[in-house]
PDB file of C-alpha atoms and ligand atoms in Angstrom:
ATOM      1  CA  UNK R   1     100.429  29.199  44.075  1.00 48.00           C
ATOM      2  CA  UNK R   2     102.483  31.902  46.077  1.00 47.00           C
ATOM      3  CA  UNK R   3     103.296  34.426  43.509  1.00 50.00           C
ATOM      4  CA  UNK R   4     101.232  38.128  44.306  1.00 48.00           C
ATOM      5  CA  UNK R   5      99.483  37.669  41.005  1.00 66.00           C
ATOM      6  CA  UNK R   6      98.205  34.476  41.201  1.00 89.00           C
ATOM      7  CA  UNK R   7      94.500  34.212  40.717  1.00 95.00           C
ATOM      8  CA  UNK R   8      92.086  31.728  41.709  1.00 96.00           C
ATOM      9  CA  UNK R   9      89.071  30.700  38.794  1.00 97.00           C
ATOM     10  CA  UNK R  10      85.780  30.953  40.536  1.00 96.00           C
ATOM     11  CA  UNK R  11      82.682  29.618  38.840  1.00 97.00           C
ATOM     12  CA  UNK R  12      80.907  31.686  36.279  1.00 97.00           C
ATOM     13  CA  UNK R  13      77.671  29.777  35.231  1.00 96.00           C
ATOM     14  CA  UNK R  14      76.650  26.441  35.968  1.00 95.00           C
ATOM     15  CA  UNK R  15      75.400  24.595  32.885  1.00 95.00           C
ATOM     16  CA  UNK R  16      72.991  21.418  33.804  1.00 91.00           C
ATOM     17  CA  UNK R  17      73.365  18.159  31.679  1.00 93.00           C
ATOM     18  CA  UNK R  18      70.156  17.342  29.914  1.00 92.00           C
ATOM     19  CA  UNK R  19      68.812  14.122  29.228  1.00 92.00           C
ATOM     20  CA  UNK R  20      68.483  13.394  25.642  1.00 91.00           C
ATOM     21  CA  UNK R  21      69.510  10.672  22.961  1.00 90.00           C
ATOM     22  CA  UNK R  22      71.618  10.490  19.805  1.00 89.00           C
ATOM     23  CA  UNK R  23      72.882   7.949  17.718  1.00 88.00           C
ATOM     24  CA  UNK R  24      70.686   5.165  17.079  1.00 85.00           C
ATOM     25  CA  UNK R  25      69.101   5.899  20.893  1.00 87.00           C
ATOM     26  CA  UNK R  26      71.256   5.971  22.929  1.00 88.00           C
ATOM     27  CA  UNK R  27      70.584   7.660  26.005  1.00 89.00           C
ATOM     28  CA  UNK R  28      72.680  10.733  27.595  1.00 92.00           C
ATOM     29  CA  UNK R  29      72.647  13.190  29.375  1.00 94.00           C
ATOM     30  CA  UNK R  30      74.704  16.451  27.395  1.00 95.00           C
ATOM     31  CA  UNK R  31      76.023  19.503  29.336  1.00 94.00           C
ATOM     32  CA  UNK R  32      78.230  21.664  26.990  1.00 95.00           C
ATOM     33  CA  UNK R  33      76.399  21.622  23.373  1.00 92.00           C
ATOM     34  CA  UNK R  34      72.535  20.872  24.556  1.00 86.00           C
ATOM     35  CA  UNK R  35      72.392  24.588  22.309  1.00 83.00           C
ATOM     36  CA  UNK R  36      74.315  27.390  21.209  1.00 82.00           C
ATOM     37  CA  UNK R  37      74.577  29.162  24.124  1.00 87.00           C
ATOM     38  CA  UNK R  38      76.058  26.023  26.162  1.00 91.00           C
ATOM     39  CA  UNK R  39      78.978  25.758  23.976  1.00 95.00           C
ATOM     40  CA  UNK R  40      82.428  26.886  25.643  1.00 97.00           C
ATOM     41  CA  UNK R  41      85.120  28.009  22.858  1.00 98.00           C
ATOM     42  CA  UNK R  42      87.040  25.235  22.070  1.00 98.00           C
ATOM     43  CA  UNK R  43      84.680  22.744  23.330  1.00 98.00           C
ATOM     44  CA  UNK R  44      81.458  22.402  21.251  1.00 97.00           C
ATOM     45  CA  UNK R  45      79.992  19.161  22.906  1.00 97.00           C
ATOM     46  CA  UNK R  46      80.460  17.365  25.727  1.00 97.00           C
ATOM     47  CA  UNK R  47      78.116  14.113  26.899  1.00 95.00           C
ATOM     48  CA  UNK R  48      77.704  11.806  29.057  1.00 95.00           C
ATOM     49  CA  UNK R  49      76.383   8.271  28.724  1.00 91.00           C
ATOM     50  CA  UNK R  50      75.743   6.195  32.293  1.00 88.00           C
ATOM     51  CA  UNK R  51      73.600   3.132  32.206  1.00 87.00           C
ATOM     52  CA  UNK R  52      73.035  -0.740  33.306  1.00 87.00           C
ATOM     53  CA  UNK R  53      70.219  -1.333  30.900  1.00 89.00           C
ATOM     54  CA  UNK R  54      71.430  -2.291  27.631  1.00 89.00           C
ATOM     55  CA  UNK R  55      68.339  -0.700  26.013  1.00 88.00           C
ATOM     56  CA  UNK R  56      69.745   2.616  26.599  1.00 88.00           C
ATOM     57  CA  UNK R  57      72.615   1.700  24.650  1.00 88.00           C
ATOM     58  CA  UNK R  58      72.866  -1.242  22.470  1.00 88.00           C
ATOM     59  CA  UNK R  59      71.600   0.265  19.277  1.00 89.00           C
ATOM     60  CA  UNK R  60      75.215   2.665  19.529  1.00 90.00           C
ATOM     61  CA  UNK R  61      76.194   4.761  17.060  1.00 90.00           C
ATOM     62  CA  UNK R  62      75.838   3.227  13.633  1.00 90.00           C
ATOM     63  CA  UNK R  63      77.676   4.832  10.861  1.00 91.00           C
ATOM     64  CA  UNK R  64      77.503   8.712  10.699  1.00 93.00           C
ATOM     65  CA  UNK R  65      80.035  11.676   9.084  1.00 95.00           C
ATOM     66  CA  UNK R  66      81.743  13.979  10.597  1.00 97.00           C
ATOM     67  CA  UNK R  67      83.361  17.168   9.594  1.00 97.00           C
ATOM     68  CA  UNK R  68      85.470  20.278  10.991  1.00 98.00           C
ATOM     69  CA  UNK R  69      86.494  19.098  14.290  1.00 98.00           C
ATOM     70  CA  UNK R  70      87.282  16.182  16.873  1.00 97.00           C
ATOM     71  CA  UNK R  71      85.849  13.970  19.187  1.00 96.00           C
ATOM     72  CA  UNK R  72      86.838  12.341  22.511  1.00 97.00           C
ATOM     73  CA  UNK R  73      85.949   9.061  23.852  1.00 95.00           C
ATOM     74  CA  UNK R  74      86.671   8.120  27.086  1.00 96.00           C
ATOM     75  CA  UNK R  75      85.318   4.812  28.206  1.00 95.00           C
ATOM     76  CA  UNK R  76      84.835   4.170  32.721  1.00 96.00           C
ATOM     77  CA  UNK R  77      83.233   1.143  32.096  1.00 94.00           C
ATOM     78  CA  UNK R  78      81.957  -1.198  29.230  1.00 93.00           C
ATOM     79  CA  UNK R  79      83.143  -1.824  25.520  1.00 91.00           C
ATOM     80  CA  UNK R  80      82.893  -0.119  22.511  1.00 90.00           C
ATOM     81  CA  UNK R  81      84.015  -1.011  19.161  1.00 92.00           C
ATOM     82  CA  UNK R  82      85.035   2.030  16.185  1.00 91.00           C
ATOM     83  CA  UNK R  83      85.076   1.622  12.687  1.00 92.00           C
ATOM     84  CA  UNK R  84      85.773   4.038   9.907  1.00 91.00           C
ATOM     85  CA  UNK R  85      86.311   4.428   6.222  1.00 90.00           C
ATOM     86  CA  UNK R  86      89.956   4.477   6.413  1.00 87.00           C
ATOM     87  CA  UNK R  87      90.013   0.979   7.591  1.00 89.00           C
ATOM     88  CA  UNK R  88      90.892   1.716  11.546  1.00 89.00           C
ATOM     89  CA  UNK R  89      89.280  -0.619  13.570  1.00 90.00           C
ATOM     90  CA  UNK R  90      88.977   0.316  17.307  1.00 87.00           C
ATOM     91  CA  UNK R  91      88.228  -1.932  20.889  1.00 88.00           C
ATOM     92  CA  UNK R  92      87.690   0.950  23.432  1.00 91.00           C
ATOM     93  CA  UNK R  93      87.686  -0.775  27.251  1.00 91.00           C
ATOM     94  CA  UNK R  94      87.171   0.838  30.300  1.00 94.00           C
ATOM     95  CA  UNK R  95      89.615   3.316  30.637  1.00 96.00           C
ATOM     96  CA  UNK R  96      90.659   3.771  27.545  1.00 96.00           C
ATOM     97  CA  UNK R  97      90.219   6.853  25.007  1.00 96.00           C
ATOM     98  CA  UNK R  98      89.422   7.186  21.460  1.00 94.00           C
ATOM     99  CA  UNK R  99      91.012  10.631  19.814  1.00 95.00           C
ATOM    100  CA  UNK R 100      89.759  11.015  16.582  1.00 94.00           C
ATOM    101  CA  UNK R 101      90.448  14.177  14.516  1.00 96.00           C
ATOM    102  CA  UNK R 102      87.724  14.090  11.644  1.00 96.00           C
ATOM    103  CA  UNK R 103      89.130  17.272   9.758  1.00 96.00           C
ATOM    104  CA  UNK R 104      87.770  17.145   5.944  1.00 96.00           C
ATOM    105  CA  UNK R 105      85.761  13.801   7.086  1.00 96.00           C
ATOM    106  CA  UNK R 106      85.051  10.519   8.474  1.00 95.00           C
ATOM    107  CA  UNK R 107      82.592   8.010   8.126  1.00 94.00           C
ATOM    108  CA  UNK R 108      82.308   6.160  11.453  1.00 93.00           C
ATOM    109  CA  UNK R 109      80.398   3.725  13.371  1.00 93.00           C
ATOM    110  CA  UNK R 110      80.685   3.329  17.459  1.00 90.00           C
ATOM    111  CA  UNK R 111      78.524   0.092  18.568  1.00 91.00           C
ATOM    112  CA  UNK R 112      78.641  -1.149  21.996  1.00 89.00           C
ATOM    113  CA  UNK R 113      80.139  -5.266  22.317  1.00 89.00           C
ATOM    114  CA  UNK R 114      78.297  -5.833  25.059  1.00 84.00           C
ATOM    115  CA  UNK R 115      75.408  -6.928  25.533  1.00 83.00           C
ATOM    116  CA  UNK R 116      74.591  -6.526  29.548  1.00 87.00           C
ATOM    117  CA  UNK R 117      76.256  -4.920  32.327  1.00 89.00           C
ATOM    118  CA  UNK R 118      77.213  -1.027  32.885  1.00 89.00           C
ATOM    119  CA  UNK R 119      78.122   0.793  29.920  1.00 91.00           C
ATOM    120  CA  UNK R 120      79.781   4.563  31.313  1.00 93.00           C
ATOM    121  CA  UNK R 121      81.640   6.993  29.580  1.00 95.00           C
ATOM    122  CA  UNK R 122      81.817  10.482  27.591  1.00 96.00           C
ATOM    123  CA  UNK R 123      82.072  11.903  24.376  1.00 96.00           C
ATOM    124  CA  UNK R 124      83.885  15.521  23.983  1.00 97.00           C
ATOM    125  CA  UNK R 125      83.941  17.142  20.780  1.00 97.00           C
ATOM    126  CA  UNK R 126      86.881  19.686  20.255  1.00 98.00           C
ATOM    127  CA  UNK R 127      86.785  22.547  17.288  1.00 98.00           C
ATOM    128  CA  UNK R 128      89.363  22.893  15.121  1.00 98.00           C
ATOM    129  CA  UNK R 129      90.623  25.865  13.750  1.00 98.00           C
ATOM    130  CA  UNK R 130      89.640  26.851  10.348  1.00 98.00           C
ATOM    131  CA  UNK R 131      92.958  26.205   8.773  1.00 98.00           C
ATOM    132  CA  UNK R 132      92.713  22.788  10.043  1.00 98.00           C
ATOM    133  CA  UNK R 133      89.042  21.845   9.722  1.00 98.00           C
ATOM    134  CA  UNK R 134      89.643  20.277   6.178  1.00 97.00           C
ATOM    135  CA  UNK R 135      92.986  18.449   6.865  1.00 95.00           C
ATOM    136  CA  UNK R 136      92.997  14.679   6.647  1.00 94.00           C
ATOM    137  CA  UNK R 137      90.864  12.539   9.246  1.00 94.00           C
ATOM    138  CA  UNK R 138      93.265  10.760  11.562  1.00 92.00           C
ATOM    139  CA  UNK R 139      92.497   8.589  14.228  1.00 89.00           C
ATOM    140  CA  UNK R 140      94.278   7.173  17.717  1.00 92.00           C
ATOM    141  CA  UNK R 141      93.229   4.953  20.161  1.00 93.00           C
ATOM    142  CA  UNK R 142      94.902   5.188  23.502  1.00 96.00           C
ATOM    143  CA  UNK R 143      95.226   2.339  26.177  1.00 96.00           C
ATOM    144  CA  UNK R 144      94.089   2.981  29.575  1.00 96.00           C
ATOM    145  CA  UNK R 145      97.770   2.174  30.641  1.00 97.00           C
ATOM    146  CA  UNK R 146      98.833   4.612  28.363  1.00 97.00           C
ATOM    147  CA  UNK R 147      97.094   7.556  30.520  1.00 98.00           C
ATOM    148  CA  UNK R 148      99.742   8.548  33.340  1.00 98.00           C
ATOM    149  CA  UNK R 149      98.160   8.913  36.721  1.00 97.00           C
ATOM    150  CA  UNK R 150      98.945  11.952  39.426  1.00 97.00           C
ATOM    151  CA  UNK R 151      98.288  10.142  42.625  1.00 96.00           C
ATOM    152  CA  UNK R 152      98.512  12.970  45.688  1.00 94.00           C
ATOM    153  CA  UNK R 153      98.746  12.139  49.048  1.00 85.00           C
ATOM    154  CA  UNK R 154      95.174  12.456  50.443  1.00 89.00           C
ATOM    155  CA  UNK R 155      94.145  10.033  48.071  1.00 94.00           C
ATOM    156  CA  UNK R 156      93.543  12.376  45.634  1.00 97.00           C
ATOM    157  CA  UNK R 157      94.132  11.158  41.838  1.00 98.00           C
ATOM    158  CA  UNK R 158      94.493  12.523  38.805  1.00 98.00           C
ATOM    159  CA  UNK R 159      94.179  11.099  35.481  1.00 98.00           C
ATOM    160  CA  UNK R 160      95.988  13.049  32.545  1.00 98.00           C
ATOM    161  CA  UNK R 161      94.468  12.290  29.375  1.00 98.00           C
ATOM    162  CA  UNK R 162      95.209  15.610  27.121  1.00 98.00           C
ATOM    163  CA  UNK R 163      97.673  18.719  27.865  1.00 98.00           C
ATOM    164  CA  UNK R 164      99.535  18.212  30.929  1.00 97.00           C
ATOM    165  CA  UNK R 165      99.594  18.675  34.772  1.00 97.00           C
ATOM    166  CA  UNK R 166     102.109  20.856  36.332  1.00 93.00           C
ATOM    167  CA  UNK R 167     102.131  19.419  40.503  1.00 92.00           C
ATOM    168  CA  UNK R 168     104.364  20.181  43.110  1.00 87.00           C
ATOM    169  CA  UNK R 169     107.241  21.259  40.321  1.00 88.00           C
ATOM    170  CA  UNK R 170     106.450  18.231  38.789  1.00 94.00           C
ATOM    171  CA  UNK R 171     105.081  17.895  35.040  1.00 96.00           C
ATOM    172  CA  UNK R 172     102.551  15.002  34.550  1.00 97.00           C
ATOM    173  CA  UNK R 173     102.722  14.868  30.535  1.00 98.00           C
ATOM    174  CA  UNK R 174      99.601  13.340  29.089  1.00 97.00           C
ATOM    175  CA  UNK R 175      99.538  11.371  25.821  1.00 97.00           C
ATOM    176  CA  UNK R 176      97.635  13.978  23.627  1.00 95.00           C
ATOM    177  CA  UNK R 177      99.821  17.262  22.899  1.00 93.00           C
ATOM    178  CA  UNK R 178     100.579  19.843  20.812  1.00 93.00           C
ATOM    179  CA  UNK R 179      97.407  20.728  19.594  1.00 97.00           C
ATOM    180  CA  UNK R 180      96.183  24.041  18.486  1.00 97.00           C
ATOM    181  CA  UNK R 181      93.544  24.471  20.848  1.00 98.00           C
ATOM    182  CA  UNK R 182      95.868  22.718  23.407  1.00 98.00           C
ATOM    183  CA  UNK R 183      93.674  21.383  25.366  1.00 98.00           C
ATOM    184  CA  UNK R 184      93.564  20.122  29.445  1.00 98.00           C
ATOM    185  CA  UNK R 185      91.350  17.131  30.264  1.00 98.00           C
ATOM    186  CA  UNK R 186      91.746  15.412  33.232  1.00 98.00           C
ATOM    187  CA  UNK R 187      89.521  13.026  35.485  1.00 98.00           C
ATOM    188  CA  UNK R 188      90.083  13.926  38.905  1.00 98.00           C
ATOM    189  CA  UNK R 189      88.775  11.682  42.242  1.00 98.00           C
ATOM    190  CA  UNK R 190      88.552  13.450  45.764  1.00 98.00           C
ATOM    191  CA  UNK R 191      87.778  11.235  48.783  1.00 97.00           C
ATOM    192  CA  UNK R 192      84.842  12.847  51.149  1.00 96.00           C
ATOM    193  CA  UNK R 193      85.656  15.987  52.167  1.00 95.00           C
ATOM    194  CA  UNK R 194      89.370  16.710  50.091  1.00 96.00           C
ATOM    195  CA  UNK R 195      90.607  19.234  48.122  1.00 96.00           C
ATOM    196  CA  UNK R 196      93.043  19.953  45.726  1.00 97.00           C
ATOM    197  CA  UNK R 197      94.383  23.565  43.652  1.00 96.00           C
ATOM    198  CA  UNK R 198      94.960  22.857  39.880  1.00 97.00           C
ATOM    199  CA  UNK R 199      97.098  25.234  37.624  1.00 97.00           C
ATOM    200  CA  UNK R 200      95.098  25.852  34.057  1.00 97.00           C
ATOM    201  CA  UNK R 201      96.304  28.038  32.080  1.00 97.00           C
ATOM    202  CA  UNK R 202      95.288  31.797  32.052  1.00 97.00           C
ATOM    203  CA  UNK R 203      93.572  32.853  29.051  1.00 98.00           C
ATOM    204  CA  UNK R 204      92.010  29.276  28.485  1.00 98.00           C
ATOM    205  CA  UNK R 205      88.339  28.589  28.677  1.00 98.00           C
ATOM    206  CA  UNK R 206      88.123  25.597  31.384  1.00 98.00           C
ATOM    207  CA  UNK R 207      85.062  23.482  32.873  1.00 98.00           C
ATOM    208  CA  UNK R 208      84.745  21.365  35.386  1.00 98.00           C
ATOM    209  CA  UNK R 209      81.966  18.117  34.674  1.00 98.00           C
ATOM    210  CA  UNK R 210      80.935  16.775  37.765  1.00 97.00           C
ATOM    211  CA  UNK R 211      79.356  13.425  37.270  1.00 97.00           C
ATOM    212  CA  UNK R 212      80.235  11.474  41.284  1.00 97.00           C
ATOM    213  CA  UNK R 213      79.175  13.197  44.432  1.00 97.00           C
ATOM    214  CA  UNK R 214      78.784  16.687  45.557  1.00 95.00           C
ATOM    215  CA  UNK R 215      81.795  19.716  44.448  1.00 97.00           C
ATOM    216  CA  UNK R 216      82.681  23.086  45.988  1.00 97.00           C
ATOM    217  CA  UNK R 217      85.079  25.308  43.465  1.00 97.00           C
ATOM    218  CA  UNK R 218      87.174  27.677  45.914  1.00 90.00           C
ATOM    219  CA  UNK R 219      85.098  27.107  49.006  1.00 81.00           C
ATOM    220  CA  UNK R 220      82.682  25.308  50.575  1.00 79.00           C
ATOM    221  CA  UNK R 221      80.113  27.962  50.428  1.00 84.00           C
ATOM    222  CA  UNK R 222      77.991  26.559  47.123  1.00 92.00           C
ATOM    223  CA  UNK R 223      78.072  22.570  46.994  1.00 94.00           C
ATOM    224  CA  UNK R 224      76.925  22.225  43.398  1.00 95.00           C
ATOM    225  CA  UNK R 225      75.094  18.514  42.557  1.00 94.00           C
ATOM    226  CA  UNK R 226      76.224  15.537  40.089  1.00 95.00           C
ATOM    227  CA  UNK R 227      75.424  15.911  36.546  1.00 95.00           C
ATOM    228  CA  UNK R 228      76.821  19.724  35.906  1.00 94.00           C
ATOM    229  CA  UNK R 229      79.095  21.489  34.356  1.00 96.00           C
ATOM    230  CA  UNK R 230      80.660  24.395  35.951  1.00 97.00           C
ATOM    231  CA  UNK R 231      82.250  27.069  33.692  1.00 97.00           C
ATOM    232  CA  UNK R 232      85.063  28.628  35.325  1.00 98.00           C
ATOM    233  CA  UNK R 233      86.011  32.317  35.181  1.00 97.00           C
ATOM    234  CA  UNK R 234      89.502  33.079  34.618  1.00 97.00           C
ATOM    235  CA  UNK R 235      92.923  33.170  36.425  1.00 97.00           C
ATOM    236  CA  UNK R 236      95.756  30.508  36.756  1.00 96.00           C
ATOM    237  CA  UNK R 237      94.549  27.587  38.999  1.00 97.00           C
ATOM    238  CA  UNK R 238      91.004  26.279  40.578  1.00 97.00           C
ATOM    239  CA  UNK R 239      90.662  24.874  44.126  1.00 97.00           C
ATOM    240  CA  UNK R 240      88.167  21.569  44.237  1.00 97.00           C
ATOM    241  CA  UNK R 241      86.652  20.676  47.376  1.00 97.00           C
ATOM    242  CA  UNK R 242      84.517  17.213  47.804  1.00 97.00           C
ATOM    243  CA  UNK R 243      81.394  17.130  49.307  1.00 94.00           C
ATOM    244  CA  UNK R 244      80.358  14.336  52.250  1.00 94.00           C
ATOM    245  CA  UNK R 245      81.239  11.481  49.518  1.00 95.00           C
ATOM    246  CA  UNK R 246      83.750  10.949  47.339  1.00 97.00           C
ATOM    247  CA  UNK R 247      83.807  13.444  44.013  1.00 97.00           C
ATOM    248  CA  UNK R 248      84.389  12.605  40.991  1.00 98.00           C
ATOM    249  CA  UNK R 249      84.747  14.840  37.744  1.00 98.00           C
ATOM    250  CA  UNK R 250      86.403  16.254  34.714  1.00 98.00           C
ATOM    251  CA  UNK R 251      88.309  18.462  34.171  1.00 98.00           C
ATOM    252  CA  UNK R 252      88.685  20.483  31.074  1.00 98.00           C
ATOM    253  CA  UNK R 253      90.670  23.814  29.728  1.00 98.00           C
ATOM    254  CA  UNK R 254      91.165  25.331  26.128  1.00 98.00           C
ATOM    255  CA  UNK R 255      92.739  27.681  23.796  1.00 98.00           C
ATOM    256  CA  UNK R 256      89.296  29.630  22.421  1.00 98.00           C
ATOM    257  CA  UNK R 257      89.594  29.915  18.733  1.00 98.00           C
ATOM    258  CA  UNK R 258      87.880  33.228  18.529  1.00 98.00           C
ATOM    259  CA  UNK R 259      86.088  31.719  15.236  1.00 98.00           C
ATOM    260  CA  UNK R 260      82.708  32.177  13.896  1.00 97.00           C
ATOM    261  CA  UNK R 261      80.767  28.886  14.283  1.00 97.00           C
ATOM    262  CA  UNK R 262      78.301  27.022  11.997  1.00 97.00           C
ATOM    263  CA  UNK R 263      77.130  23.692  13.050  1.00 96.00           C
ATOM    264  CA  UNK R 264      74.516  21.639  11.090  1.00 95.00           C
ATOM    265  CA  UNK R 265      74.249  18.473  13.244  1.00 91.00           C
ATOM    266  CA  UNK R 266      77.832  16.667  12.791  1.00 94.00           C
ATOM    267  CA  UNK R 267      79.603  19.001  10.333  1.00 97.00           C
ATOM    268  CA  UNK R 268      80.861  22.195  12.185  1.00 98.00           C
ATOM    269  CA  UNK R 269      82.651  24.752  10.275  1.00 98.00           C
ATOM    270  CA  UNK R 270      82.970  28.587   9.716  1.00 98.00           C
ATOM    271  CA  UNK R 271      80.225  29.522   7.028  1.00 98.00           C
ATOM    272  CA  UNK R 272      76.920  28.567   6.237  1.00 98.00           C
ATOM    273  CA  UNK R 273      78.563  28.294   2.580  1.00 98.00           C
ATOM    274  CA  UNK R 274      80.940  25.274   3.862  1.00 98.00           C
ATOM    275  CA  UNK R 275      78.410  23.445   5.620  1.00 97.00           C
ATOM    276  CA  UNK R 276      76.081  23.617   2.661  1.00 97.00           C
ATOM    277  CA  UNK R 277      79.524  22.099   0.650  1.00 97.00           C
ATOM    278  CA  UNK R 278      79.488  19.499   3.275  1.00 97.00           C
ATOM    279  CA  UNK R 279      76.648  18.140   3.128  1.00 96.00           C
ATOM    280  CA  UNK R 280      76.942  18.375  -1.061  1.00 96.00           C
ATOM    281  CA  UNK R 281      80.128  16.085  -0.250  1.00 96.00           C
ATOM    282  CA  UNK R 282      78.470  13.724   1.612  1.00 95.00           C
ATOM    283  CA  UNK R 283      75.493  13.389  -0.164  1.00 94.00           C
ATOM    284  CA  UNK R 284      77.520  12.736  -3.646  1.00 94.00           C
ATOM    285  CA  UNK R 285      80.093  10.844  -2.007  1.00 92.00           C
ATOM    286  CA  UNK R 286      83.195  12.594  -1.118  1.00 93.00           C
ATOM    287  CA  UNK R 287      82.682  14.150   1.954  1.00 92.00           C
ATOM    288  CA  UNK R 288      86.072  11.757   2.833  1.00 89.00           C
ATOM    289  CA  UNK R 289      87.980  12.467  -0.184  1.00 82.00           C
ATOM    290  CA  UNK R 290      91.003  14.600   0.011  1.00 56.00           C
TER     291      UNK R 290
HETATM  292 CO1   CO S   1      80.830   9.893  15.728  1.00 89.21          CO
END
């Protein structure tokens, strides 16, 4: 953080979650992706599901395509099981993630297995670039133990769950790599009142989703509230400051794809031409056919 050219990311809009539901009912609350203009190039979706009453979420996600793209589940508390046409069967427990690329398709279903108790989590949904949208679906399921933790010595703690966290001249490799859009996402806790300066790469679109306590980005000056998504302008790092409680949030940063986008509810491609072919291919049968 010492070099002349090093440039701090300040915060160029705030984007509110909105309450809405999906799936079978399910209740959420959806920052990135409540329209077109909340989308953030890679990221197309990103929400956020919080609740104690099962009747916000026990009717899940019963089976549903998806096409040109992948989505993220990360699970803080509760249990969720995944099924899809290929035959991958999936127990997602607190603190675990479910990466699935759907490329040319998948036909999934994502139903809670509990039936009382807190169910918390997100879903992020990832674009992928047009030479990749119709490559086979694949699927991986990573255990919570599998996620490396960056614990700092304030108390500060980073979770690295995609791309990887460069601290103190030391790397902090997460288990999802090498993608083209290559992304960051990290879940970061600050005690009351601590900070801590992230690199992200230059160039990258990045967010931060706050969704525990109260967060400054670079100062103190603007506290912004729980349940918002802060789009950061560029530069090479971010400074996080907690509020008079613990914070809580993720963070996430992106190769932008630069791509024209068509969505039409879960198929997102390039042209209005291939998401009228999509929904030919599911409708007749073989929207998971390669
Ligand atoms: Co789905």
């Amino acid at each position: 953080m010492s070099t002349a050219s090093s440039q701090p990311r300040t915060v160029a809009r705030v984007i509110p979650a909105l309450n809405t539901s999906d799936g079978a009912g399910v209740r959420l609350r959806r920052s990135l992706g409540s329209g077109e203009s909340t989308r953030l190039d890679p990221f197309l979706m990103l929400d956020e599901f919080s609740s104690v009453n099962p009747g916000d979420y026990i009717a899940g996600f019963p089976s549903h395509p998806h096409r040109g793209f992948e989505t993220v589940t990360y699970i803080l508390d509760g249990h969720m099981r995944h099924e899809d046409h290929l035959g991958n069967q999936g127990d997602l427990k607190s603190g675990g993630v479910q990466w699935m690329t759907a490329g040319r398709g998948i036909i999934h279903s994502e139903m809670p297995q509990q039936e009382e108790g807190r169910m918390r989590g997100f879903q992020l949904w990832i674009n992928l670039p047009a030479k990749e949208k119709m490559k086979p679906a694949g699927y991986k399921d990573i255990l919570p133990e599998e996620i490396p933790v960056k614990i700092l010595n304030d108390g500060v703690s980073i979770k690295v769950i995609a791309g990887s966290l460069d601290y103190d001249s030391e790397i902090t490799q997460g288990p999802i790599a090498g993608l083209t859009t290559d992304p960051l996402y990290l879940d970061v806790q600050l005690p009351a009142g601590a900070s801590v300066t992230i690199p992200i790469s230059r160039g990258h679109n990045s967010m931060a989703y706050l969704f525990e306590g109260t967060l400054g980005i670079a100062d103190h000056a603007t506290m912004f509230p729980t349940h918002s998504g802060m789009v950061l302008t560029d530069g090479d790092h971010a400074t996080f400051v907690a509020g008079v409680s613990a914070a809580r949030f993720l963070l996430l940063a992106g190769r932008p794809l630069n791509e024209p986008i068509v969505q039409y509810g879960p198929f997102v491609m390039n042209t209005v031409a291939e998401i009228e072919q999509a929904i030919m291919d599911y409708q007749a049968g073989r929207l998971t056919s390669v």
